[in-house]
Tab-separated table of N, CA and C in Angstrom:
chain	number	residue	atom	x	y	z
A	1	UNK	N	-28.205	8.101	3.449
A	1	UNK	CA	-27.063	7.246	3.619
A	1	UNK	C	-26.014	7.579	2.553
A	2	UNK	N	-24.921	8.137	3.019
A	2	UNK	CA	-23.499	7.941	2.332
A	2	UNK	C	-23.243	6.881	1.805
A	3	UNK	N	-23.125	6.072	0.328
A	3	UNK	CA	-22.708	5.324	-0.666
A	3	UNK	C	-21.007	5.463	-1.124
A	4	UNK	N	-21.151	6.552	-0.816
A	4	UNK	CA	-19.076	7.338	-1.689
A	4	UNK	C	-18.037	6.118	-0.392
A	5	UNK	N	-17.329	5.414	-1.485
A	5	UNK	CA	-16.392	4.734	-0.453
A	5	UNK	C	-15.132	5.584	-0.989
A	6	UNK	N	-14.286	5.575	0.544
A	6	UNK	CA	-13.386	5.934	-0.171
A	6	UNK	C	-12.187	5.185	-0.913
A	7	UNK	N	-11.328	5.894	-1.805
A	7	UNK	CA	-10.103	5.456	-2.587
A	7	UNK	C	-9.021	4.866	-1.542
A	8	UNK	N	-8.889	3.471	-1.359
A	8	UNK	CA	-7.754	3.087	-0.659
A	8	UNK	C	-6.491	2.949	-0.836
A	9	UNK	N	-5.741	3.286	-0.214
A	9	UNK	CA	-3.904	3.188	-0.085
A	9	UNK	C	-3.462	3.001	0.407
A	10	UNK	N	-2.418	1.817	0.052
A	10	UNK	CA	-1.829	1.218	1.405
A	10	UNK	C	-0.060	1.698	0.651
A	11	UNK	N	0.348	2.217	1.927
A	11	UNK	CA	1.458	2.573	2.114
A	11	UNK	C	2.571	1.290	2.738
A	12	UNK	N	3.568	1.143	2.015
A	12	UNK	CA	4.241	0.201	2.518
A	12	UNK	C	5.887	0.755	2.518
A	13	UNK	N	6.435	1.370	3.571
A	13	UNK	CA	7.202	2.058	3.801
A	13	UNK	C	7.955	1.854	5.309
A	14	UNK	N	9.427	1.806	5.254
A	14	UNK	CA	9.950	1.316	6.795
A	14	UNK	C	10.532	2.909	7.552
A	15	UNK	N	10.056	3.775	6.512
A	15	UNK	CA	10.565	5.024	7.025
A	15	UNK	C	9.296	5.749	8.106
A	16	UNK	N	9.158	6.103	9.338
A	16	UNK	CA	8.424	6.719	10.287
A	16	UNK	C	7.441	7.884	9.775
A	17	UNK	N	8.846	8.662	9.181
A	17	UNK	CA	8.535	10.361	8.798
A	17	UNK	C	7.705	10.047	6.980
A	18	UNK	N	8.503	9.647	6.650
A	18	UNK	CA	7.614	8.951	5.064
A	18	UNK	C	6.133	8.769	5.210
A	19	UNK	N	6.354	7.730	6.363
A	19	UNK	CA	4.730	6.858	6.437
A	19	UNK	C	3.999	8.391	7.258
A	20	UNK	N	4.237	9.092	8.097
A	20	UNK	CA	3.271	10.123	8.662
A	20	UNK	C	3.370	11.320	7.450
A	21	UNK	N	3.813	11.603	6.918
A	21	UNK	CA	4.160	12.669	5.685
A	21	UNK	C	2.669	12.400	4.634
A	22	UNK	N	3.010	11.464	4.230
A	22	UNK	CA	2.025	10.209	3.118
A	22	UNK	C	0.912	10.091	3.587
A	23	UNK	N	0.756	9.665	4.834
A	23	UNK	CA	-0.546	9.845	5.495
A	23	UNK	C	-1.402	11.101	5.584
A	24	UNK	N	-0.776	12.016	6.233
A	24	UNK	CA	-1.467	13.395	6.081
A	24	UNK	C	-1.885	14.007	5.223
A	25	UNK	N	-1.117	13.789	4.436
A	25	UNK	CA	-1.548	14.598	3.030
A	25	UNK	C	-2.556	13.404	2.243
A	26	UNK	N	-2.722	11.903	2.549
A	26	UNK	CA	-3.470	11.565	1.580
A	26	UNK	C	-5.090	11.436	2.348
A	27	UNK	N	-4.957	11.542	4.081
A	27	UNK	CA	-6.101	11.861	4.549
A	27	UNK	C	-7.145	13.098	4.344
A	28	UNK	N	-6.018	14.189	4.162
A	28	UNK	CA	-6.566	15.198	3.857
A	28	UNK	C	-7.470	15.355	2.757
A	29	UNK	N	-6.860	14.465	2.110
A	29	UNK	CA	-7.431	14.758	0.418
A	29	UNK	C	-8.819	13.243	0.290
A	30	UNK	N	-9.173	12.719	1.993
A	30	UNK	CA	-10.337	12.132	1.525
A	30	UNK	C	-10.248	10.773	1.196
A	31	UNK	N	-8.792	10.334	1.697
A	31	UNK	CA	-8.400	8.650	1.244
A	31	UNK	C	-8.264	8.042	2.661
A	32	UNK	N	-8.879	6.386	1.950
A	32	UNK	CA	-8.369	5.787	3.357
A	32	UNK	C	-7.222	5.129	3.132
A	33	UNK	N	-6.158	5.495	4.190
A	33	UNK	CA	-4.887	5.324	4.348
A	33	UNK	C	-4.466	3.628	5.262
A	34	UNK	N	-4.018	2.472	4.596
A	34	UNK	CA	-3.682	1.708	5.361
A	34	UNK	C	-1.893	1.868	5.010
A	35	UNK	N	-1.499	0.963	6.424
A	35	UNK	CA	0.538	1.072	6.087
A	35	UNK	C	1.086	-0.139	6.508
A	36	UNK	N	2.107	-0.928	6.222
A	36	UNK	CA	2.647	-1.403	6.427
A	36	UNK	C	4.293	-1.201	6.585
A	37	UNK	N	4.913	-1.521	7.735
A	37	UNK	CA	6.008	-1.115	7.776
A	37	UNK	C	7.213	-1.837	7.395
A	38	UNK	N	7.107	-3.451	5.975
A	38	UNK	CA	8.451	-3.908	5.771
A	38	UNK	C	7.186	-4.881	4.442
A	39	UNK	N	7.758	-5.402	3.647
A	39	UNK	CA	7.644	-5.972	2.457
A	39	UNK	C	6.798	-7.442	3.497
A	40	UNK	N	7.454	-8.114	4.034
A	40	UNK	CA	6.554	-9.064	4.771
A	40	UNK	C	5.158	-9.025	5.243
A	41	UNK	N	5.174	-7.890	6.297
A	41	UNK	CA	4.002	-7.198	6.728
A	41	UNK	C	2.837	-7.229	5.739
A	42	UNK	N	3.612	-6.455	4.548
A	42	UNK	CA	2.815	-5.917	3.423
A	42	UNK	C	1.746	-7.331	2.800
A	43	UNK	N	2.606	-8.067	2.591
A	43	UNK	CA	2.369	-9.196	1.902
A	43	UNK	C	1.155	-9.636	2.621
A	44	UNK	N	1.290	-10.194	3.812
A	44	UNK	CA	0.496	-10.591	4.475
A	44	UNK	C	-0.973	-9.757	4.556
A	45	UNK	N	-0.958	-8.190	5.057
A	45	UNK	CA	-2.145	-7.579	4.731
A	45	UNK	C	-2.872	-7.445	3.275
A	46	UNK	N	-1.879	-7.648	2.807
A	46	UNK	CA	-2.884	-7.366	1.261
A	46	UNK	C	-3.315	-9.244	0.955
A	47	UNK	N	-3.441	-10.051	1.878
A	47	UNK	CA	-4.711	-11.372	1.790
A	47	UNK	C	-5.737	-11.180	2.117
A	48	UNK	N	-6.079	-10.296	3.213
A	48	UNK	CA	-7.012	-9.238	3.691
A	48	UNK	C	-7.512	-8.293	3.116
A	49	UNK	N	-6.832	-7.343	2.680
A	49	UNK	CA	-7.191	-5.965	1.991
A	49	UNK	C	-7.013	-5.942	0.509
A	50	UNK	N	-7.490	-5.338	-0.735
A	50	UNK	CA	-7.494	-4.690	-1.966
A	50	UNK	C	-7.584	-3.500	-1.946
A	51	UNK	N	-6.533	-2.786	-2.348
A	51	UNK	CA	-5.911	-1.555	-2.066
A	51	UNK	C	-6.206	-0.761	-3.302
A	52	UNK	N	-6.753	0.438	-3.761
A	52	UNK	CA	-7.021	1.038	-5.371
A	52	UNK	C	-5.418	1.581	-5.533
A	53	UNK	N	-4.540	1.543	-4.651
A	53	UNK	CA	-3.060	1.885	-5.005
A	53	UNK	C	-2.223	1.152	-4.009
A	54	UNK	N	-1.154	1.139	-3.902
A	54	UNK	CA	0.426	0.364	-3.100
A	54	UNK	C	1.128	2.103	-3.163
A	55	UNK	N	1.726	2.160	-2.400
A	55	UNK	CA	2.673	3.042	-2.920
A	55	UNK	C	4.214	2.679	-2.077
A	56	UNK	N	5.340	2.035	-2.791
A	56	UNK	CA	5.735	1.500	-2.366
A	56	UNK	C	7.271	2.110	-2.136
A	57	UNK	N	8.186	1.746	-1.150
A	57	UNK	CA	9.471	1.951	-0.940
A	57	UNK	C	9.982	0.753	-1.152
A	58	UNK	N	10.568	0.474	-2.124
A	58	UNK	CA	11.641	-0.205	-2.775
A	58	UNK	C	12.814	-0.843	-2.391
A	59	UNK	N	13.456	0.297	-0.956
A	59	UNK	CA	14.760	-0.323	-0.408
A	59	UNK	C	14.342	-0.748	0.557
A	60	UNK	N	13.693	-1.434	1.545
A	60	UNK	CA	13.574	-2.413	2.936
A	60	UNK	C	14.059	-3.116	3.105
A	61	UNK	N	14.138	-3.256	3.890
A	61	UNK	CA	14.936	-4.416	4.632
A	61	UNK	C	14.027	-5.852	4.404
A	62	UNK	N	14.614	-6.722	4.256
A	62	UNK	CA	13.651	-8.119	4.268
A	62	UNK	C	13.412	-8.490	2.291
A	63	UNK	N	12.161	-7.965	2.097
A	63	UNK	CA	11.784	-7.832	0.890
A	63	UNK	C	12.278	-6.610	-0.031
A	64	UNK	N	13.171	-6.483	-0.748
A	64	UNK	CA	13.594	-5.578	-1.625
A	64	UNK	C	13.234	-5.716	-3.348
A	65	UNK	N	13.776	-4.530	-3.639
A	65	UNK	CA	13.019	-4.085	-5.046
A	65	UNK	C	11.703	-4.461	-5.349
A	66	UNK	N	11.773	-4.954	-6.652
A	66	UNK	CA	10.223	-5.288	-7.139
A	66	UNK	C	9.934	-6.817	-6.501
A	67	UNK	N	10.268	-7.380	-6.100
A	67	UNK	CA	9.920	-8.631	-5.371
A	67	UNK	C	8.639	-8.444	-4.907
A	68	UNK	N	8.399	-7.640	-3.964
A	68	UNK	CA	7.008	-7.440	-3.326
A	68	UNK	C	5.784	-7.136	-4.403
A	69	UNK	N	5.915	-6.543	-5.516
A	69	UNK	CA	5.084	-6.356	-6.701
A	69	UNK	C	4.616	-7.315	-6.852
A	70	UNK	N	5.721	-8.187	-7.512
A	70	UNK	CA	5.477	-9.370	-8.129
A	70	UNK	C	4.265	-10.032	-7.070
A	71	UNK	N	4.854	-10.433	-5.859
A	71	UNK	CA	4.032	-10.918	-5.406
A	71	UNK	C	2.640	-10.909	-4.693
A	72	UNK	N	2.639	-9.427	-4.629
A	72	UNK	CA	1.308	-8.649	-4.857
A	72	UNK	C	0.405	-8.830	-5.465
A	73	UNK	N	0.815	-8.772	-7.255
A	73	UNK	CA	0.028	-9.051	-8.271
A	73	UNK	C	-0.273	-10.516	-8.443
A	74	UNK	N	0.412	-11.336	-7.643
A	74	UNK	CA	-0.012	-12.884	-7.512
A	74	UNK	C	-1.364	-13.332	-6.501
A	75	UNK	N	-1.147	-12.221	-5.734
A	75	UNK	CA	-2.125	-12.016	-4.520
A	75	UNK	C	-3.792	-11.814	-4.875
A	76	UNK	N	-3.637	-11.016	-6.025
A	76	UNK	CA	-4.892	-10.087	-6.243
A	76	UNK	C	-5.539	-10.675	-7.633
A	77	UNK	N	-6.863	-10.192	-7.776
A	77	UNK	CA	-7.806	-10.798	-9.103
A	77	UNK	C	-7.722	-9.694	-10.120
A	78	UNK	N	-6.947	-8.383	-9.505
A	78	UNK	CA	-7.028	-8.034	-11.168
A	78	UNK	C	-6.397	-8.050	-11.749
A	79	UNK	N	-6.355	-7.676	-12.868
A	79	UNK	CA	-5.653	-7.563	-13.955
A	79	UNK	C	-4.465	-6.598	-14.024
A	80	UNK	N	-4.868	-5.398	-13.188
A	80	UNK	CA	-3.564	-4.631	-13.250
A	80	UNK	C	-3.756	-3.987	-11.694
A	81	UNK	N	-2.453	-4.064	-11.275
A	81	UNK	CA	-2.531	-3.297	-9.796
A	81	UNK	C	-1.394	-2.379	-10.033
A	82	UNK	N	-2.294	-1.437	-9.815
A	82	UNK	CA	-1.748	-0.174	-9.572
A	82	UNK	C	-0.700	-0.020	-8.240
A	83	UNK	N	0.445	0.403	-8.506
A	83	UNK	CA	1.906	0.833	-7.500
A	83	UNK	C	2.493	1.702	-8.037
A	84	UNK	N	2.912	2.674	-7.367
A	84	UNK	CA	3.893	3.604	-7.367
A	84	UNK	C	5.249	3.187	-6.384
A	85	UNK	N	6.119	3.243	-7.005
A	85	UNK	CA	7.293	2.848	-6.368
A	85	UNK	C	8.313	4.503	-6.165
């Protein structure tokens, strides 16, 4: 039995070509890839999910800049959540 989980990432991006770009290359490399396509969305899946990264687009529509961080890190039990913006 396989034990190795993989490293999760959730992509939160309103761009098409971004989100399939990001994907490919982070499947390749052995990650599981979740996405969300607007700061709302996002919010909502991560009550559900704990992500080992965010990697985030910044300009959306709806939820902009660090707003969604913030409320990310309100979301979650650790101590530090990891995002790339």
């Amino acid at each position: 039995m396989n034990t190795h989980q993989r490293p999760k990432i959730f992509i939160v991006d309103d761009n098409p070509i971004n989100i399939q770009v990001l994907s490919n290359v982070l499947i390749k490399h052995d990650f599981e890839v979740m996405v969300a396509k607007d700061g709302e969305k996002a919010i909502q899946q991560l009550q559900r999910i704990q992500p080992d990264l965010v990697l985030l687009d910044v300009m959306m529509p709806g939820l902009m800049g660090l707003k969604p961080v913030a409320v990310c890190k309100q979301m979650t039990s650790r101590k530090v959540f990891p995002s790339f913006l």
